Amino acid sequence: MRRISFHRTTTFRLAAFYLALFTLSVTAVLGVVYWFTAGFITRQTEETVLREVAELRDAWDAGGRIGLLRVVSDRAGDPRTDMIYAVASPNLDILAGNLSRWPADKAVGGWTAFEIRSLREPGPRRPAVAVVLELGKTGWLLVGHEMTERYLLRKQVLSGLFWAVSLALVVGLSGAVLMARRVAFRIEGINQAVDRIAAGAFTDRMPVSGSGDEIDRLVANMNRMLDEIARLMLSMRTVTDNVAHDLRTPLSRLRARLELALIEPDLAPSQRQTLEAALAEIDRLLGVFGAILTIAAAESGRQRADFEPVDLSALAAEVAELYEPVAEERDLRLTVSGTPGAMVRGSRQLLAQLLTNLVENAVKYTPAGGSVVVRAERSPAGAVLSVADTGPGIPADQRDRVLERFVRLEEHRGTPGHGLGLSLVAAVARLHGAELRLDDNAPGLKVSLLFPGG
């Protein structure tokens, strides 16, 4: 099974989703903080300027132009001030204040924004805001405030917001990655255990981390379910084995008695024919029970402990040689091809029975003049064993069904058989971890088994 990419896990996607929500929330909250901070700074500046304007208006009312010029000169001369003062004539000539010249196009009433040189030290032009008032016919009054420090404060707030959001993203994304990796690692362990169980290791169980979370509870419940399934399978397998064994013994005795009866010299032809038919039926039943026991043994996985290196190329040649006389009798061409040394680890007995079933079916259903090809070869993925014929084949929609027990196609019901051959092949393939494929041979059927790591 392909390994899960952690960024495609549900945990990572949920963590990323909540991280996005968290980031949006933090951005919104910090944006509101910035908006209120910027508003507070602006209001504070406006209140300071308006307070100065009110005081200078009082000076104008009390002392006239001379009194205003004196107050403005005093305040503008304070080296600690951030305030901007200017009294100008109607022609905008500076009469008093700390501006060297009147800002261009600022001879209007109300608030205005402009740039000035620093009041304390030389440098680039800096932003400022001011209120411009008309002093009747005698000139203009400008009261403002340099905005450099307030703009720097805004910049610092924005920088803090940026780094806070960035830190939240980094920490949140790191947490999402760690959570996703942890969960993906646990899920991968569960998937590997499931793969082993599906491959026949029925005693294996899914790992429990011990954290007691919902995944552990789910795994524990699934392990209990597997225990119950294993118990039921063992019970069913035991019953099947016992029934098959118990029935094979009396059938074998009955067969022996029929064979003894057949050697009697004074049997009538009709009696001999009846005994031979009964003997053939007993052989068919014994074949059914033998196939059932073989399937049960393969599905139990007990023989996996006795696996040994098996040369599929040599095995294919042996089985083909065994069926060569039958193929010649049916006017069929039976050939073996492939590469030597196609090795797998497995049960030679079961693999021989698997190949025997496939070749027997191919020879049985291929019409005269046809061909059967047995092929064993090595491939980059493992070893491949296949049997291809030019018979009637199996319809694509029936290929999964014929792997079930006691299933026979309608057109084959008139031929000898019990519907367990391909079931046995499927069971042996599962025991060996081989991929079983039934393909169209155009014409005929091609049965292939890919053994991993051959």
mmCIF file of C-alpha atoms in Angstrom, residues 178-446:
data_model
loop_
_atom_site.group_PDB
_atom_site.id
_atom_site.type_symbol
_atom_site.label_atom_id
_atom_site.label_comp_id
_atom_site.label_asym_id
_atom_site.label_seq_id
_atom_site.Cartn_x
_atom_site.Cartn_y
_atom_site.Cartn_z
ATOM 1 C CA LEU A 178 3.742 17.739 13.845
ATOM 2 C CA MET A 179 0.167 16.676 14.590
ATOM 3 C CA ALA A 180 -0.336 15.404 11.038
ATOM 4 C CA ARG A 181 2.962 13.494 11.087
ATOM 5 C CA ARG A 182 2.133 11.898 14.426
ATOM 6 C CA VAL A 183 -1.328 10.816 13.309
ATOM 7 C CA ALA A 184 -0.049 9.751 9.869
ATOM 8 C CA PHE A 185 2.629 7.621 11.574
ATOM 9 C CA ARG A 186 -0.014 5.918 13.711
ATOM 10 C CA ILE A 187 -2.346 5.414 10.741
ATOM 11 C CA GLU A 188 0.552 4.034 8.700
ATOM 12 C CA GLY A 189 1.241 1.483 11.443
ATOM 13 C CA ILE A 190 -2.427 0.488 11.419
ATOM 14 C CA ASN A 191 -2.418 0.203 7.612
ATOM 15 C CA GLN A 192 0.695 -1.976 7.671
ATOM 16 C CA ALA A 193 -0.938 -4.266 10.224
ATOM 17 C CA VAL A 194 -4.086 -4.430 8.074
ATOM 18 C CA ASP A 195 -1.952 -5.302 5.026
ATOM 19 C CA ARG A 196 -0.285 -8.136 6.953
ATOM 20 C CA ILE A 197 -3.639 -9.440 8.175
ATOM 21 C CA ALA A 198 -5.114 -9.233 4.670
ATOM 22 C CA ALA A 199 -2.069 -11.129 3.360
ATOM 23 C CA GLY A 200 -2.825 -14.012 5.716
ATOM 24 C CA ALA A 201 -1.162 -13.124 9.030
ATOM 25 C CA PHE A 202 -4.456 -13.573 10.865
ATOM 26 C CA THR A 203 -2.829 -13.556 14.299
ATOM 27 C CA ASP A 204 -1.433 -10.044 13.831
ATOM 28 C CA ARG A 205 -3.259 -7.134 15.428
ATOM 29 C CA MET A 206 -3.244 -3.382 14.940
ATOM 30 C CA PRO A 207 -0.909 -1.448 17.267
ATOM 31 C CA VAL A 208 -2.291 0.498 20.244
ATOM 32 C CA SER A 209 -0.249 3.553 21.264
ATOM 33 C CA GLY A 210 -1.452 3.560 24.872
ATOM 34 C CA SER A 211 -2.602 7.188 24.775
ATOM 35 C CA GLY A 212 -6.223 6.167 25.278
ATOM 36 C CA ASP A 213 -7.474 8.567 22.607
ATOM 37 C CA GLU A 214 -10.235 7.918 20.083
ATOM 38 C CA ILE A 215 -7.831 6.183 17.671
ATOM 39 C CA ASP A 216 -6.730 3.787 20.407
ATOM 40 C CA ARG A 217 -10.351 3.042 21.273
ATOM 41 C CA LEU A 218 -11.156 2.435 17.604
ATOM 42 C CA VAL A 219 -8.111 0.170 17.185
ATOM 43 C CA ALA A 220 -8.984 -1.756 20.358
ATOM 44 C CA ASN A 221 -12.537 -2.323 19.097
ATOM 45 C CA MET A 222 -11.237 -3.428 15.688
ATOM 46 C CA ASN A 223 -8.787 -5.822 17.345
ATOM 47 C CA ARG A 224 -11.644 -7.313 19.362
ATOM 48 C CA MET A 225 -13.608 -7.655 16.138
ATOM 49 C CA LEU A 226 -10.637 -9.420 14.509
ATOM 50 C CA ASP A 227 -10.375 -11.746 17.502
ATOM 51 C CA GLU A 228 -14.038 -12.658 17.139
ATOM 52 C CA ILE A 229 -13.693 -13.130 13.366
ATOM 53 C CA ALA A 230 -10.623 -15.321 13.923
ATOM 54 C CA ARG A 231 -12.537 -17.373 16.478
ATOM 55 C CA LEU A 232 -15.464 -17.841 14.088
ATOM 56 C CA MET A 233 -13.147 -18.691 11.196
ATOM 57 C CA LEU A 234 -11.295 -21.222 13.324
ATOM 58 C CA SER A 235 -14.580 -22.754 14.406
ATOM 59 C CA MET A 236 -15.839 -22.926 10.823
ATOM 60 C CA ARG A 237 -12.508 -24.268 9.579
ATOM 61 C CA THR A 238 -12.483 -26.896 12.317
ATOM 62 C CA VAL A 239 -16.005 -27.985 11.436
ATOM 63 C CA THR A 240 -15.116 -28.102 7.736
ATOM 64 C CA ASP A 241 -11.949 -30.089 8.378
ATOM 65 C CA ASN A 242 -13.725 -32.506 10.692
ATOM 66 C CA VAL A 243 -16.610 -33.035 8.290
ATOM 67 C CA ALA A 244 -14.252 -33.556 5.374
ATOM 68 C CA HIS A 245 -12.057 -35.956 7.319
ATOM 69 C CA ASP A 246 -14.988 -37.840 8.795
ATOM 70 C CA LEU A 247 -16.615 -38.237 5.380
ATOM 71 C CA ARG A 248 -13.435 -39.143 3.546
ATOM 72 C CA THR A 249 -12.835 -42.162 5.751
ATOM 73 C CA PRO A 250 -16.157 -43.965 5.078
ATOM 74 C CA LEU A 251 -16.010 -42.932 1.422
ATOM 75 C CA SER A 252 -12.545 -44.422 1.115
ATOM 76 C CA ARG A 253 -13.790 -47.641 2.720
ATOM 77 C CA LEU A 254 -16.777 -47.696 0.378
ATOM 78 C CA ARG A 255 -14.479 -47.149 -2.589
ATOM 79 C CA ALA A 256 -12.297 -50.063 -1.513
ATOM 80 C CA ARG A 257 -15.360 -52.326 -1.241
ATOM 81 C CA LEU A 258 -16.569 -51.258 -4.672
ATOM 82 C CA GLU A 259 -13.169 -52.050 -6.142
ATOM 83 C CA LEU A 260 -13.314 -55.486 -4.501
ATOM 84 C CA ALA A 261 -16.789 -55.998 -5.915
ATOM 85 C CA LEU A 262 -15.607 -55.046 -9.394
ATOM 86 C CA ILE A 263 -13.034 -57.826 -9.461
ATOM 87 C CA GLU A 264 -15.728 -60.489 -8.979
ATOM 88 C CA PRO A 265 -15.733 -62.570 -12.196
ATOM 89 C CA ASP A 266 -19.451 -63.410 -12.213
ATOM 90 C CA LEU A 267 -20.752 -59.787 -12.274
ATOM 91 C CA ALA A 268 -23.438 -59.024 -14.805
ATOM 92 C CA PRO A 269 -22.601 -56.202 -17.267
ATOM 93 C CA SER A 270 -25.324 -53.993 -15.798
ATOM 94 C CA GLN A 271 -23.999 -54.542 -12.267
ATOM 95 C CA ARG A 272 -20.457 -53.749 -13.364
ATOM 96 C CA GLN A 273 -21.637 -50.573 -15.048
ATOM 97 C CA THR A 274 -23.490 -49.493 -11.896
ATOM 98 C CA LEU A 275 -20.480 -50.190 -9.692
ATOM 99 C CA GLU A 276 -18.175 -48.247 -12.031
ATOM 100 C CA ALA A 277 -20.570 -45.272 -11.995
ATOM 101 C CA ALA A 278 -20.720 -45.390 -8.199
ATOM 102 C CA LEU A 279 -16.932 -45.590 -8.049
ATOM 103 C CA ALA A 280 -16.620 -42.534 -10.319
ATOM 104 C CA GLU A 281 -19.067 -40.594 -8.133
ATOM 105 C CA ILE A 282 -17.111 -41.515 -5.002
ATOM 106 C CA ASP A 283 -13.905 -40.350 -6.691
ATOM 107 C CA ARG A 284 -15.606 -37.043 -7.480
ATOM 108 C CA LEU A 285 -16.725 -36.664 -3.851
ATOM 109 C CA LEU A 286 -13.247 -37.505 -2.589
ATOM 110 C CA GLY A 287 -11.875 -34.892 -4.971
ATOM 111 C CA VAL A 288 -14.305 -32.319 -3.557
ATOM 112 C CA PHE A 289 -13.306 -33.097 0.023
ATOM 113 C CA GLY A 290 -9.634 -33.045 -0.926
ATOM 114 C CA ALA A 291 -10.038 -29.629 -2.538
ATOM 115 C CA ILE A 292 -11.934 -28.314 0.507
ATOM 116 C CA LEU A 293 -9.186 -29.501 2.836
ATOM 117 C CA THR A 294 -6.497 -27.982 0.608
ATOM 118 C CA ILE A 295 -8.329 -24.639 0.510
ATOM 119 C CA ALA A 296 -8.782 -24.719 4.287
ATOM 120 C CA ALA A 297 -5.079 -25.455 4.772
ATOM 121 C CA ALA A 298 -4.111 -22.603 2.439
ATOM 122 C CA GLU A 299 -6.467 -20.127 4.098
ATOM 123 C CA SER A 300 -5.271 -21.042 7.578
ATOM 124 C CA GLY A 301 -1.739 -19.912 6.727
ATOM 125 C CA ARG A 302 -0.244 -22.790 8.698
ATOM 126 C CA GLN A 303 1.939 -23.894 5.799
ATOM 127 C CA ARG A 304 3.613 -20.477 5.563
ATOM 128 C CA ALA A 305 6.060 -21.611 8.243
ATOM 129 C CA ASP A 306 7.247 -24.417 5.920
ATOM 130 C CA PHE A 307 7.932 -22.199 2.901
ATOM 131 C CA GLU A 308 11.050 -23.017 0.932
ATOM 132 C CA PRO A 309 12.620 -21.822 -2.331
ATOM 133 C CA VAL A 310 10.604 -23.139 -5.288
ATOM 134 C CA ASP A 311 11.722 -22.972 -8.931
ATOM 135 C CA LEU A 312 8.570 -22.097 -10.875
ATOM 136 C CA SER A 313 10.324 -22.731 -14.193
ATOM 137 C CA ALA A 314 11.146 -26.320 -13.224
ATOM 138 C CA LEU A 315 7.685 -26.818 -11.729
ATOM 139 C CA ALA A 316 6.033 -25.593 -14.938
ATOM 140 C CA ALA A 317 8.093 -28.044 -16.988
ATOM 141 C CA GLU A 318 7.159 -30.953 -14.696
ATOM 142 C CA VAL A 319 3.421 -30.257 -14.780
ATOM 143 C CA ALA A 320 3.452 -29.701 -18.549
ATOM 144 C CA GLU A 321 5.270 -32.998 -19.028
ATOM 145 C CA LEU A 322 2.627 -34.701 -16.884
ATOM 146 C CA TYR A 323 -0.221 -33.375 -19.060
ATOM 147 C CA GLU A 324 1.555 -33.750 -22.402
ATOM 148 C CA PRO A 325 -0.074 -37.148 -23.191
ATOM 149 C CA VAL A 326 -3.540 -35.796 -22.373
ATOM 150 C CA ALA A 327 -2.939 -32.750 -24.589
ATOM 151 C CA GLU A 328 -1.781 -34.927 -27.489
ATOM 152 C CA GLU A 329 -4.825 -37.150 -27.088
ATOM 153 C CA ARG A 330 -7.067 -34.055 -27.359
ATOM 154 C CA ASP A 331 -5.065 -32.699 -30.335
ATOM 155 C CA LEU A 332 -3.731 -29.733 -28.338
ATOM 156 C CA ARG A 333 -0.326 -28.077 -28.455
ATOM 157 C CA LEU A 334 1.028 -27.773 -24.893
ATOM 158 C CA THR A 335 4.193 -25.668 -24.620
ATOM 159 C CA VAL A 336 6.360 -24.260 -21.833
ATOM 160 C CA SER A 337 8.144 -20.911 -22.164
ATOM 161 C CA GLY A 338 9.739 -18.221 -20.038
ATOM 162 C CA THR A 339 13.065 -17.799 -18.305
ATOM 163 C CA PRO A 340 14.865 -20.329 -16.121
ATOM 164 C CA GLY A 341 15.299 -19.764 -12.417
ATOM 165 C CA ALA A 342 12.019 -17.989 -11.638
ATOM 166 C CA MET A 343 12.314 -18.517 -7.892
ATOM 167 C CA VAL A 344 9.757 -17.855 -5.148
ATOM 168 C CA ARG A 345 9.403 -18.838 -1.511
ATOM 169 C CA GLY A 346 6.406 -21.050 -0.987
ATOM 170 C CA SER A 347 4.887 -24.473 -0.591
ATOM 171 C CA ARG A 348 5.972 -26.640 -3.507
ATOM 172 C CA GLN A 349 3.047 -29.014 -2.926
ATOM 173 C CA LEU A 350 0.417 -26.250 -3.035
ATOM 174 C CA LEU A 351 2.047 -24.481 -5.977
ATOM 175 C CA ALA A 352 2.141 -27.775 -7.870
ATOM 176 C CA GLN A 353 -1.554 -28.320 -7.132
ATOM 177 C CA LEU A 354 -2.315 -24.741 -8.223
ATOM 178 C CA LEU A 355 -0.506 -25.190 -11.525
ATOM 179 C CA THR A 356 -2.055 -28.629 -12.025
ATOM 180 C CA ASN A 357 -5.546 -27.163 -11.641
ATOM 181 C CA LEU A 358 -4.825 -24.388 -14.141
ATOM 182 C CA VAL A 359 -3.303 -26.702 -16.756
ATOM 183 C CA GLU A 360 -6.060 -29.290 -16.255
ATOM 184 C CA ASN A 361 -8.756 -26.636 -16.775
ATOM 185 C CA ALA A 362 -6.979 -25.267 -19.853
ATOM 186 C CA VAL A 363 -6.647 -28.739 -21.405
ATOM 187 C CA LYS A 364 -10.235 -29.610 -20.477
ATOM 188 C CA TYR A 365 -11.906 -26.543 -22.019
ATOM 189 C CA THR A 366 -9.678 -25.865 -25.044
ATOM 190 C CA PRO A 367 -11.128 -27.367 -28.258
ATOM 191 C CA ALA A 368 -9.104 -29.651 -30.533
ATOM 192 C CA GLY A 369 -6.468 -27.847 -32.567
ATOM 193 C CA GLY A 370 -5.953 -25.224 -29.885
ATOM 194 C CA SER A 371 -2.951 -24.473 -27.732
ATOM 195 C CA VAL A 372 -2.035 -24.137 -24.061
ATOM 196 C CA VAL A 373 1.037 -22.133 -23.013
ATOM 197 C CA VAL A 374 2.558 -22.455 -19.541
ATOM 198 C CA ARG A 375 4.985 -19.626 -18.809
ATOM 199 C CA ALA A 376 7.247 -18.937 -15.817
ATOM 200 C CA GLU A 377 9.543 -15.928 -15.882
ATOM 201 C CA ARG A 378 11.319 -13.378 -13.766
ATOM 202 C CA SER A 379 10.302 -9.712 -13.785
ATOM 203 C CA PRO A 380 11.513 -6.579 -11.970
ATOM 204 C CA ALA A 381 8.550 -6.900 -9.599
ATOM 205 C CA GLY A 382 9.012 -10.609 -8.867
ATOM 206 C CA ALA A 383 8.214 -13.921 -10.542
ATOM 207 C CA VAL A 384 5.301 -14.417 -12.937
ATOM 208 C CA LEU A 385 3.512 -17.707 -13.552
ATOM 209 C CA SER A 386 0.819 -17.865 -16.231
ATOM 210 C CA VAL A 387 -1.299 -20.377 -18.123
ATOM 211 C CA ALA A 388 -2.911 -19.209 -21.375
ATOM 212 C CA ASP A 389 -5.266 -21.185 -23.605
ATOM 213 C CA THR A 390 -7.318 -20.677 -26.761
ATOM 214 C CA GLY A 391 -10.549 -22.009 -25.284
ATOM 215 C CA PRO A 392 -13.901 -20.246 -24.806
ATOM 216 C CA GLY A 393 -12.552 -18.057 -21.998
ATOM 217 C CA ILE A 394 -14.572 -16.496 -19.181
ATOM 218 C CA PRO A 395 -16.740 -13.370 -19.613
ATOM 219 C CA ALA A 396 -15.239 -10.309 -17.909
ATOM 220 C CA ASP A 397 -18.262 -9.880 -15.636
ATOM 221 C CA GLN A 398 -17.914 -13.480 -14.374
ATOM 222 C CA ARG A 399 -14.181 -13.543 -13.598
ATOM 223 C CA ASP A 400 -14.545 -12.516 -9.967
ATOM 224 C CA ARG A 401 -17.463 -14.871 -9.463
ATOM 225 C CA VAL A 402 -15.638 -17.999 -10.695
ATOM 226 C CA LEU A 403 -13.109 -17.575 -7.873
ATOM 227 C CA GLU A 404 -15.840 -18.365 -5.360
ATOM 228 C CA ARG A 405 -16.408 -21.903 -4.115
ATOM 229 C CA PHE A 406 -18.715 -24.273 -6.016
ATOM 230 C CA VAL A 407 -19.347 -21.713 -8.767
ATOM 231 C CA ARG A 408 -19.531 -23.083 -12.300
ATOM 232 C CA LEU A 409 -20.571 -21.264 -15.455
ATOM 233 C CA GLU A 410 -23.767 -22.492 -17.089
ATOM 234 C CA GLU A 411 -21.980 -23.528 -20.292
ATOM 235 C CA HIS A 412 -19.606 -25.766 -18.293
ATOM 236 C CA ARG A 413 -22.132 -27.615 -16.170
ATOM 237 C CA GLY A 414 -22.121 -30.569 -18.564
ATOM 238 C CA THR A 415 -18.397 -31.190 -18.070
ATOM 239 C CA PRO A 416 -16.851 -32.999 -15.083
ATOM 240 C CA GLY A 417 -15.824 -30.780 -12.191
ATOM 241 C CA HIS A 418 -16.905 -29.448 -8.809
ATOM 242 C CA GLY A 419 -16.327 -25.678 -9.029
ATOM 243 C CA LEU A 420 -13.431 -25.604 -6.577
ATOM 244 C CA GLY A 421 -10.437 -25.456 -8.925
ATOM 245 C CA LEU A 422 -10.143 -21.680 -9.248
ATOM 246 C CA SER A 423 -11.147 -21.248 -5.591
ATOM 247 C CA LEU A 424 -8.144 -23.372 -4.664
ATOM 248 C CA VAL A 425 -5.944 -21.312 -7.009
ATOM 249 C CA ALA A 426 -7.148 -18.089 -5.347
ATOM 250 C CA ALA A 427 -6.531 -19.472 -1.842
ATOM 251 C CA VAL A 428 -2.994 -20.616 -2.691
ATOM 252 C CA ALA A 429 -2.281 -17.255 -4.363
ATOM 253 C CA ARG A 430 -3.390 -15.387 -1.227
ATOM 254 C CA LEU A 431 -1.246 -17.661 0.941
ATOM 255 C CA HIS A 432 1.815 -16.724 -1.139
ATOM 256 C CA GLY A 433 0.924 -13.022 -1.378
ATOM 257 C CA ALA A 434 0.578 -13.345 -5.163
ATOM 258 C CA GLU A 435 -1.626 -11.155 -7.321
ATOM 259 C CA LEU A 436 -4.094 -13.308 -9.294
ATOM 260 C CA ARG A 437 -5.354 -11.975 -12.627
ATOM 261 C CA LEU A 438 -7.787 -13.426 -15.160
ATOM 262 C CA ASP A 439 -7.394 -11.740 -18.562
ATOM 263 C CA ASP A 440 -8.723 -12.184 -22.071
ATOM 264 C CA ASN A 441 -6.243 -14.152 -24.220
ATOM 265 C CA ALA A 442 -8.137 -13.277 -27.425
ATOM 266 C CA PRO A 443 -9.263 -16.007 -27.814
ATOM 267 C CA GLY A 444 -9.298 -17.902 -24.571
ATOM 268 C CA LEU A 445 -8.276 -17.154 -21.014
ATOM 269 C CA LYS A 446 -4.962 -16.169 -19.480
#
